[in-house]
C-alpha positions as CSV (number, residue, x, y, z in Angstrom):
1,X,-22.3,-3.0,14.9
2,X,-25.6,-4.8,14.7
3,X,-25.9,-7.7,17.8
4,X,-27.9,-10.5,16.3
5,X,-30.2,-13.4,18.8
6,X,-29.7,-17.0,17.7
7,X,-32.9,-17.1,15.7
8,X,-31.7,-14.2,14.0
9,X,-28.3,-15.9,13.2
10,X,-30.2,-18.7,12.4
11,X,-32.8,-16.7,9.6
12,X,-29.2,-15.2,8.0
13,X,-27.6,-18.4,7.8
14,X,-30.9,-20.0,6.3
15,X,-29.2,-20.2,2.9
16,X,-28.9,-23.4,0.9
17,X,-25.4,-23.8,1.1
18,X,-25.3,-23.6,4.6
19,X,-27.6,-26.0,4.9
20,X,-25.8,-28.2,2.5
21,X,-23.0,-27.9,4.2
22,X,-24.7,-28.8,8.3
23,X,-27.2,-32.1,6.2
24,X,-23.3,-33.2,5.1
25,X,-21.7,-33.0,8.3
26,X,-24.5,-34.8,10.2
27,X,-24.8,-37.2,7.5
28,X,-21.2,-38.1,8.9
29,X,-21.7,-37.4,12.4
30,X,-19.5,-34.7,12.8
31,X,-19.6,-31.3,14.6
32,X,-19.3,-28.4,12.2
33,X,-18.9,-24.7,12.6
34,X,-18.6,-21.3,10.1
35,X,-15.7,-19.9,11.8
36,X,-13.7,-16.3,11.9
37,X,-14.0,-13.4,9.8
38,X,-17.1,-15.0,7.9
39,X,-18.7,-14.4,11.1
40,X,-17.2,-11.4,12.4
41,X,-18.4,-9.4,9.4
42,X,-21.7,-10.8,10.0
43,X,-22.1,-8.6,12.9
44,X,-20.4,-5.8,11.4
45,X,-22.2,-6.0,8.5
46,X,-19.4,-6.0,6.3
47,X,-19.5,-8.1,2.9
48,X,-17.6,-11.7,3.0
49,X,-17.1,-14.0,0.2
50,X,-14.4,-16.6,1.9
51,X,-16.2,-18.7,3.9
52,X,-14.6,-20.6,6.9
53,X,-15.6,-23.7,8.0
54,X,-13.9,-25.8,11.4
55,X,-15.1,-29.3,11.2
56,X,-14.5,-31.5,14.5
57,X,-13.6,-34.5,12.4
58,X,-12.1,-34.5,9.3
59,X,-12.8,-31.2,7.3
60,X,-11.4,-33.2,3.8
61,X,-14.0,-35.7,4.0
62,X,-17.0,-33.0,4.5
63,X,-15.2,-31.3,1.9
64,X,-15.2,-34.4,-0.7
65,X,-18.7,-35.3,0.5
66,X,-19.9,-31.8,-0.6
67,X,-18.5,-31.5,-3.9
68,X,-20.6,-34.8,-4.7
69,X,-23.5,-33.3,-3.8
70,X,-23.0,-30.0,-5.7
71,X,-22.0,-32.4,-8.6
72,X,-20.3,-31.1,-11.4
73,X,-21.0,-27.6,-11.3
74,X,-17.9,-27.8,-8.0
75,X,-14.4,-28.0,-8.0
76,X,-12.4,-29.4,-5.3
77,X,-8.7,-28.8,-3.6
78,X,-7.4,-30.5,-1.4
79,X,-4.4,-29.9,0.6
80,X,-3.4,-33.1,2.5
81,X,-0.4,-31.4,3.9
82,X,-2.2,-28.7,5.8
83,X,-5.5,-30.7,6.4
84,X,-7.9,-28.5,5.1
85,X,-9.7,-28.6,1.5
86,X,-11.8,-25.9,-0.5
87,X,-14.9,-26.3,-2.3
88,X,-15.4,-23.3,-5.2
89,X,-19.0,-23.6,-7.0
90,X,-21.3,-20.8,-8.3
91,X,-24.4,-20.0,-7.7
92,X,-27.5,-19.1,-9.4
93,X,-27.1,-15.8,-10.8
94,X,-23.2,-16.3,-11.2
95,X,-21.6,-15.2,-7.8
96,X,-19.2,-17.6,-7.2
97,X,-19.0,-19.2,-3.6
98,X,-15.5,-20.5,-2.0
99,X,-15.7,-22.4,1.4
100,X,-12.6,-23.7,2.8
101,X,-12.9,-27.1,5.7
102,X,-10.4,-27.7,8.3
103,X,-10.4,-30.2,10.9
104,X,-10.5,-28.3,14.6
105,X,-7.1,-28.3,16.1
106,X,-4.3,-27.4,18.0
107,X,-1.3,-25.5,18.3
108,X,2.1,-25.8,19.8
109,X,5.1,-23.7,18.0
110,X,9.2,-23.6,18.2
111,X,11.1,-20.6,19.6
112,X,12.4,-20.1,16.0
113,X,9.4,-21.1,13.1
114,X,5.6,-19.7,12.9
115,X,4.9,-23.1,11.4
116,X,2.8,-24.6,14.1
117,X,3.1,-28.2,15.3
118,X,-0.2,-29.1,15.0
119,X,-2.7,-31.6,16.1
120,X,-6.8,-33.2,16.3
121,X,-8.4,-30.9,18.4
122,X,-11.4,-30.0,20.0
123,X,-13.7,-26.7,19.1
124,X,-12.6,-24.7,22.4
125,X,-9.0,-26.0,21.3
126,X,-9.0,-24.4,17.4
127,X,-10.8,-20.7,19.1
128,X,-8.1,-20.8,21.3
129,X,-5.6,-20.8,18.9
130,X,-7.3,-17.8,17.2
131,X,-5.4,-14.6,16.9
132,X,-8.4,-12.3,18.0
133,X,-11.2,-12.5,20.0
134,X,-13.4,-11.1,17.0
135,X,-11.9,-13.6,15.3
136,X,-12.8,-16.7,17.6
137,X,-16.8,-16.7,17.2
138,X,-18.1,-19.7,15.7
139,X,-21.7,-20.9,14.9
140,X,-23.0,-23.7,14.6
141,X,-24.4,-25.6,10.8
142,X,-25.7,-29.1,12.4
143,X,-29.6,-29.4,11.8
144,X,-30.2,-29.3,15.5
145,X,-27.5,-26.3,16.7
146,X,-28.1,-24.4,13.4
147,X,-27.1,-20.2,14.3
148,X,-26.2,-20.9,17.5
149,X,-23.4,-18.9,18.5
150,X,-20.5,-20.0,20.4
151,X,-18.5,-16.7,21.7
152,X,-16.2,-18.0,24.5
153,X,-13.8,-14.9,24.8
154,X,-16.8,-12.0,24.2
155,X,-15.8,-11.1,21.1
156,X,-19.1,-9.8,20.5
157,X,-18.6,-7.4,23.4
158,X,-15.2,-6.7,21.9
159,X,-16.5,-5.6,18.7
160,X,-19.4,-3.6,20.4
161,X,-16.7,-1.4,22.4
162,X,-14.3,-1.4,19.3
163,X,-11.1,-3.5,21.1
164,X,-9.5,-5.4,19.4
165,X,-7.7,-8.2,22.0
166,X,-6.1,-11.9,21.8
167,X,-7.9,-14.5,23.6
168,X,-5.3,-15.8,25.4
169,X,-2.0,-14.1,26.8
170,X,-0.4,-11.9,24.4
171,X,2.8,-12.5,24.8
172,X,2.0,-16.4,23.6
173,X,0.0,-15.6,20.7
174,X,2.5,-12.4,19.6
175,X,5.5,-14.6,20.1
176,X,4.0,-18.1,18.6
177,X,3.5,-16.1,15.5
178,X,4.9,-12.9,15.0
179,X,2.9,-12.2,12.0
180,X,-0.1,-11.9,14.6
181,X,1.6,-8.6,15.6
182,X,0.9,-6.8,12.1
183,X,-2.5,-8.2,11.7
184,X,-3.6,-6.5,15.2
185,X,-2.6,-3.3,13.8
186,X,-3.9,-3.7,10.5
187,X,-7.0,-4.8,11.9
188,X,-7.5,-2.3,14.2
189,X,-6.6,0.3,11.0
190,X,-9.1,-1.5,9.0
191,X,-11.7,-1.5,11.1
192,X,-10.9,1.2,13.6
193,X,-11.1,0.1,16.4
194,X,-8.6,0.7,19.4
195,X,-6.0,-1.8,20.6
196,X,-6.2,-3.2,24.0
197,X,-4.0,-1.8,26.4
198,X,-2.2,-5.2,27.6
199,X,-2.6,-6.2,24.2
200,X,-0.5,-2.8,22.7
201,X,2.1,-3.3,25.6
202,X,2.8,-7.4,24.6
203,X,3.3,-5.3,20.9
204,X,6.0,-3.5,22.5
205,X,7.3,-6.6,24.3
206,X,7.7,-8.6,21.5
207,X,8.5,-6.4,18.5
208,X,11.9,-7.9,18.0
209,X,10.4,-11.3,16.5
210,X,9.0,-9.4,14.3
211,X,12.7,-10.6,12.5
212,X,11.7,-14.3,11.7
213,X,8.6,-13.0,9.7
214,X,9.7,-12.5,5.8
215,X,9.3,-9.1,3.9
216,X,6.7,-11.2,1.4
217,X,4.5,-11.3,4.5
218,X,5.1,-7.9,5.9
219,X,4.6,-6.4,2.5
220,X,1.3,-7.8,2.8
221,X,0.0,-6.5,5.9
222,X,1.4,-3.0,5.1
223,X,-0.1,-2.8,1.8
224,X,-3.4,-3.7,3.7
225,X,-2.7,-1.3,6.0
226,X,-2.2,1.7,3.1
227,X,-5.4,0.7,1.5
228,X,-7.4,1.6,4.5
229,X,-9.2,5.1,4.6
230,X,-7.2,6.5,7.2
231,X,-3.8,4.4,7.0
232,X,-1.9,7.4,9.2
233,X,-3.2,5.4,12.2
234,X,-1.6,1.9,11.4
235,X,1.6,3.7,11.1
236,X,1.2,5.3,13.9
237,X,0.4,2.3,16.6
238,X,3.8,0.6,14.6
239,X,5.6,2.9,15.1
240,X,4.5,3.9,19.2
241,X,4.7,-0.4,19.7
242,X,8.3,-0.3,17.9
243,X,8.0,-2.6,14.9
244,X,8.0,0.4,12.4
245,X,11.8,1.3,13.5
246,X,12.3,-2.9,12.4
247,X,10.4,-3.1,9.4
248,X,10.7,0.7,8.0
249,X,13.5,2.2,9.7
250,X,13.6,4.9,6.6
251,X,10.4,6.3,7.8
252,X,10.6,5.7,11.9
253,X,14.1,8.4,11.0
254,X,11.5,10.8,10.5
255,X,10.7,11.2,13.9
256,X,13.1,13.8,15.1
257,X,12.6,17.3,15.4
258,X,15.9,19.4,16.4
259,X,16.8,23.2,16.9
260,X,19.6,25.2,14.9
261,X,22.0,27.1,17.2
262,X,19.6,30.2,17.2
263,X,16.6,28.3,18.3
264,X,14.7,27.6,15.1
265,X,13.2,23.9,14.9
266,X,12.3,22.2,11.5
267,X,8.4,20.6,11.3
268,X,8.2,17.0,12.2
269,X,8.8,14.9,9.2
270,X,7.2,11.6,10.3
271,X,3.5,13.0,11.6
272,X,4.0,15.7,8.3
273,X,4.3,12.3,6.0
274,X,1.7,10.4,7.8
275,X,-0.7,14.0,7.0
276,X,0.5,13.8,3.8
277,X,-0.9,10.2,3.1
278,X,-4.3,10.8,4.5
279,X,-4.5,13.7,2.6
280,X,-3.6,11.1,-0.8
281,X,-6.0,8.5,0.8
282,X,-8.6,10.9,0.0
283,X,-8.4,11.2,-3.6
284,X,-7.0,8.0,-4.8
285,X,-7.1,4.6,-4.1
286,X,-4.3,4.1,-5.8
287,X,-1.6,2.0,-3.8
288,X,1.6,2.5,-5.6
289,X,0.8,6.2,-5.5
290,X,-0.1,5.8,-1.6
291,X,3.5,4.1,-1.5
292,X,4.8,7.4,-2.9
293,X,3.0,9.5,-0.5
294,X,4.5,7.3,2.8
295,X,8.1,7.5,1.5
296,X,8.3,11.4,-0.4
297,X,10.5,12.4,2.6
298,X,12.8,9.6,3.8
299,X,16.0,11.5,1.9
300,X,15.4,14.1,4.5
301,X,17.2,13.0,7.5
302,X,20.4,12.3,5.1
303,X,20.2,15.5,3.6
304,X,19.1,17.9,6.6
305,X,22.0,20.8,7.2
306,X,22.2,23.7,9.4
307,X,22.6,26.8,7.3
308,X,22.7,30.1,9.4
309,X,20.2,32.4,7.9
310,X,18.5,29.9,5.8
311,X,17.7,27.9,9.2
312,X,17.2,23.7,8.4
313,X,17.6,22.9,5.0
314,X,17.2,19.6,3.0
315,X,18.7,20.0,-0.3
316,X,18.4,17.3,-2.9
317,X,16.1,14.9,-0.3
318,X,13.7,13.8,-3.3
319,X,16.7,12.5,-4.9
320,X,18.3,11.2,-2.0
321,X,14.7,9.8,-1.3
322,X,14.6,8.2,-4.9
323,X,18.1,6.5,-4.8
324,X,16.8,4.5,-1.7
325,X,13.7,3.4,-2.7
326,X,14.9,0.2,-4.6
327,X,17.0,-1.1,-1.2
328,X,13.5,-0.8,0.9
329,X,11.4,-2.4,-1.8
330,X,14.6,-5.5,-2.2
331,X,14.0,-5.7,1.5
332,X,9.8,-5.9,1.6
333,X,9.8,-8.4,-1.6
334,X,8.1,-5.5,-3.1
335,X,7.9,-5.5,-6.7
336,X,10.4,-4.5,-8.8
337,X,9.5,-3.9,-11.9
338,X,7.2,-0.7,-13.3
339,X,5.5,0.1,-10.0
340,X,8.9,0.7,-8.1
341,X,10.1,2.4,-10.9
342,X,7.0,4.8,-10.3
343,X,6.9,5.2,-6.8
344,X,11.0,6.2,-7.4
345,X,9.8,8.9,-9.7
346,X,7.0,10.5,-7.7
347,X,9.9,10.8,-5.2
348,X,12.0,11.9,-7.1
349,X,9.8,14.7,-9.1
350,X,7.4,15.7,-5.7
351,X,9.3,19.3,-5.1
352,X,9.0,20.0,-8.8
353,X,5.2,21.1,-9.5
354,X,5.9,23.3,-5.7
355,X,8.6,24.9,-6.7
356,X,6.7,25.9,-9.8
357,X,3.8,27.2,-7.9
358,X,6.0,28.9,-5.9
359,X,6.8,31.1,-8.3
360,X,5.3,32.4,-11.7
361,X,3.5,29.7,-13.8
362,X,5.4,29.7,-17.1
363,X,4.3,27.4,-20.1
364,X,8.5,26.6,-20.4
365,X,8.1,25.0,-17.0
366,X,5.0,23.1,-16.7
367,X,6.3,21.5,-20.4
368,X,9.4,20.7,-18.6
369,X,7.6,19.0,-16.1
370,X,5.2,16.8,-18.3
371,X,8.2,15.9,-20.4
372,X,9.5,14.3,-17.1
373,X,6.6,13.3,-15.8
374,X,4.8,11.6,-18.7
375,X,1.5,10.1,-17.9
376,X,1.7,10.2,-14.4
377,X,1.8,13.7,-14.2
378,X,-1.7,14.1,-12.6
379,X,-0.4,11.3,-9.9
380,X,2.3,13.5,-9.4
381,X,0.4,16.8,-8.9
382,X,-2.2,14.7,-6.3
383,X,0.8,14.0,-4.3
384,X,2.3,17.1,-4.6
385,X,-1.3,18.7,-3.4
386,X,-1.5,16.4,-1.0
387,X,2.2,17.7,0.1
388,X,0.5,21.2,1.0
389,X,0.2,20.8,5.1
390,X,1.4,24.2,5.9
391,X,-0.5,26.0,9.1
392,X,0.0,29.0,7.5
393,X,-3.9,29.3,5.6
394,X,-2.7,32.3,3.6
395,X,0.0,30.7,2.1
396,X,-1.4,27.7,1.5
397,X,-4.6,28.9,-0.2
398,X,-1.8,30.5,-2.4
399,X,0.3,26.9,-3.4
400,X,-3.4,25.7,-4.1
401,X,-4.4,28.4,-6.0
402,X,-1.1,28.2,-8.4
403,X,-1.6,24.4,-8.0
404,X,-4.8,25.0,-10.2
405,X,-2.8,27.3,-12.7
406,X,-0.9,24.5,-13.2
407,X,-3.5,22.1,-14.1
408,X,-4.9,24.5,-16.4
409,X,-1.4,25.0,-18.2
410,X,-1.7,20.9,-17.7
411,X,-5.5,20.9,-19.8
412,X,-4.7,23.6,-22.4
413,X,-0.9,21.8,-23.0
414,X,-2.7,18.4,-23.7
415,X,-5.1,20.2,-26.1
416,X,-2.2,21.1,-27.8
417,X,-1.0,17.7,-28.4
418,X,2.1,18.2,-25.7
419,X,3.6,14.9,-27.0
420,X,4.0,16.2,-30.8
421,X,5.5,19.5,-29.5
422,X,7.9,18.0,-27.0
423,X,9.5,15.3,-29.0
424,X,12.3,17.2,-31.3
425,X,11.8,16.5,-35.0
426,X,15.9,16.0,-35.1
427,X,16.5,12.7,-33.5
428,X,19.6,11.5,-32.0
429,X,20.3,9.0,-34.8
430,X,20.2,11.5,-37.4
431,X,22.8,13.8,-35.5
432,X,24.8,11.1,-35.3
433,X,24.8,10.4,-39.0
434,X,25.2,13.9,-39.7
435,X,28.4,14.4,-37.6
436,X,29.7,10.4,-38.0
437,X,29.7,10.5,-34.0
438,X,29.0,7.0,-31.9
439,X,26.6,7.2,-29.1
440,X,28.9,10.0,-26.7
441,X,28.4,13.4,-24.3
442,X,28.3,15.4,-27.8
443,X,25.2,13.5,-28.8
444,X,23.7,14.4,-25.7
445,X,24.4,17.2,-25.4
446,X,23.0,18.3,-28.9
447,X,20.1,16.3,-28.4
448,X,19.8,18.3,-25.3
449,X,19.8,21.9,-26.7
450,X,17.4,20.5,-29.3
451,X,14.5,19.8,-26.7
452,X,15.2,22.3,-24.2
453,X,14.9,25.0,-27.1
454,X,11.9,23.3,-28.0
455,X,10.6,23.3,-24.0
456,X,11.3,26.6,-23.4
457,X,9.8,27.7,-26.9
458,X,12.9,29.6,-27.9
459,X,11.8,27.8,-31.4
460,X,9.0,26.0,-33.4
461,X,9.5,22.3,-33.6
462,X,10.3,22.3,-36.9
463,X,13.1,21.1,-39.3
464,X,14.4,24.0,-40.3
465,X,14.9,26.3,-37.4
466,X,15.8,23.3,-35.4
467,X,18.7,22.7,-38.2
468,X,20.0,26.3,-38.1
469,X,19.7,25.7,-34.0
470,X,22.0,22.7,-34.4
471,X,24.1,23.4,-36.8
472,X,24.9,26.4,-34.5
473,X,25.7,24.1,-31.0
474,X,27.5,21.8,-32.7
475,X,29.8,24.5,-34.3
476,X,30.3,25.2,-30.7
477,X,31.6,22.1,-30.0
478,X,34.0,22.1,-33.0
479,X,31.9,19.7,-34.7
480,X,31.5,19.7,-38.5
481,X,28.8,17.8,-41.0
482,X,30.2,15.3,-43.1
483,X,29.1,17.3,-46.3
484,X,29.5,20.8,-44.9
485,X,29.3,22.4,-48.2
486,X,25.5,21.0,-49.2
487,X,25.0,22.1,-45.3
């Protein structure tokens, strides 16, 4: 973190539209002030686009008195309802600038509602409605103020020793607005930083409002929370505060680790998935496939068993796992369409590419598993890499190893045009017409033996032996071609 004087503030503030923006104000004799994260990332010297602006007045009419000055190269919103307005305009060059005005207020909120009552307020009134102390610093854009900082809570100090706190009591600001509760931890994951102690414990405290907030807004905070580097540690302060065991029971369940009758414990599941999603982090950036990584394991306390010899088992967990992924994303207003349906097949497919690196390599299985797969089949094997947390090195510079086998049999497969060769030349229309069958288990089941024949190369996909190949299974099944005689 970089601590900045006032006439340093003042020389990185120096910017036209700054100054646009303090002339305007004073040209209506109001107080005004860039405000929160705008700020906040100054001094962490973190890029910001969105920039805040707290008007002690009305922030519309700064707002409307603006866009006349930038003329028509500005566009205007207004939202009467909330008070506030936003002025979007680009610059010189083509980066485009969006600065949103509010009039300083106050706060007052009901037991059951985050919407706030609110009311004209003073400067020291809107920072103390902020959520964070890093989030309360203002400075001043009036000609005469201009980069003057007003800190009243030491946020700067805050940042410096990587806190993150409220500025007021906790248990006001967690229980005014719930949401406040995710954003600390997402915050804190973010920008990693550690949470407060009296701040953590009012997490702990309050946890159960959590239940007023929707899943659209939880869903949010979450999926900022996943896109962070190291997202293990978000999940880890919900779940130590409580609000994971609210919000994602499915993966709180994790957290249990018991002994068989002789003694023998299974790994953790919950700090195993959280190791797993770092370890996804790493490699891809990719959120759906982050999504995948958090919830590969949540069919396992449904499926755990006891079984002598064997010790803990979890049979059938990735499709246990798969068959509850469309409940939790219903409940998180997550979206249902193509992504879910991906994230529900990573889970379901994760043990695949494992179990094949577990034992010989064979061209019949890695087709298998690309004919399932499809193009996400190098999402899949990430996760499945990712899935290697064993303490054991030896065997786990062994899964790696036949993890690369695999991609090879992957590379050289493509070459080979894997789609032609695993797409049966006989399709399931044509068997139908052959055999006058409707859509039925006989249909499936030929078209079945016709593309595991061709997976496991028993023959070439070609007419012919595919016909002889048919002609043959359906014979099994008592089935006859309507000219049998040309046959």
């Amino acid at each position: 973190m970089q601590l900045y004087s006032d006439d340093e503030l003042y020389e990185i503030l120096d910017t036209p539209i700054f100054r646009l923006i303090g002339d305007t104000a004073d040209e209506l004799g109001v107080e005004c002030y860039v405000v929160g994260g705008y700020v906040r990332d100054i001094f962490l010297q973190r890029p910001s686009n969105d920039i805040d602006v707290v008007v002690v007045g009305s922030g519309i009419a700064v707002a409307q008195a603006l866009k006349e000055k930038l003329g028509r190269k500005a566009f205007l919103s207004v939202f009467k309802n909330f008070g506030t307005a936003q002025v979007k305009f680009r610059q010189k060059g083509g980066k485009e600038i969006e600065v949103e005005f509010v009039g300083a207020r106050k706060e007052s909120y009901q037991r059951d509602s985050r919407k706030p009552i609110v009311e004209d307020g003073t400067l020291t009134d809107d920072q103390n409605r902020r959520d964070f102390t890093i989030n309360a610093l203002a400075i001043c854009l009036n000609r005469e103020r201009f980069g003057e900082l007003v800190d009243p809570f030491d946020g700067i100090y805050d940042m410096e020793d990587g806190i993150i706190r409220t500025p007021l009591d906790p248990d006001i600001t967690f229980s005014d607005d719930p949401l406040r509760m995710l954003r600390c931890i997402r915050f804190a994951t973010q920008l990693n930083f550690f949470i407060d102690s009296e701040t953590f414990a009012a997490l702990e405290r309050n946890r159960e409002r959590i239940k007023i907030i929707s899943g659209e807004r939880i869903q949010e905070e979450l999926n900022k929370i996943l896109r962070t580097p190291t997202p293990s540690k978000g999940f880890i302060d919900l779940h130590r505060c409580g609000l994971l065991q609210l919000i994602l029971p499915e993966l709180a369940n994790l957290d249990i680790v018991e002994k068989g009758p002789d003694g023998r414990a299974h790994k953790n599941n919950f700090y195993h998935t959280l190791e797993v999603l770092d370890n996804v982090a790493k490699h891809s950036d990719n959120l759906w496939l982050r999504w995948a990584a958090l919830l590969h394991d949540i069919g396992k306390p449904k499926s755990k068993r006891w079984e002598g010899q064997q010790g803990w088992t979890f049979h059938n967990h990735n499709f246990i796992g798969a068959k509850m992924v469309p409940e939790l994303f219903r409940r998180l207003k997550l979206p249902l369409d193509m992504k879910m349906k991906y994230v529900q097949k990573l889970v379901d497919l994760h043990m695949r590419p494992i179990v094949i690196a577990d034992e010989v390599v064979t061209d019949s299985a890695v087709r298998r598993l690309i004919n399932d797969a499809g193009d996400d089949i190098d999402d899949l094997m990430t996760l499945c890499e990712g899935d290697i947390t064993s303490k054991n090195e030896v065997r786990k510079r062994q899964f790696l190893e036949n993890f690369r086998m695999v991609r090879e049999k992957l590379v050289d497969l493509k070459e080979r045009d894997f789609k032609r060769l695993l797409q049966p030349v006989i399709d399931g229309n044509e068997i139908m017409k052959m055999f006058n069958l409707k859509p039925s288990q006989e249909v499936g089941r030929l078209k079945e033996a016709l593309k595991n024949a061709v997976l496991d190369n028993v023959v070439p996909n070609e007419r012919e032996p595919l016909m002889q190949l048919l002609l043959k299974k359906a014979a099994d099944l008592g089935l006859k071609p309507m000219n049998a005689e040309e046959k």
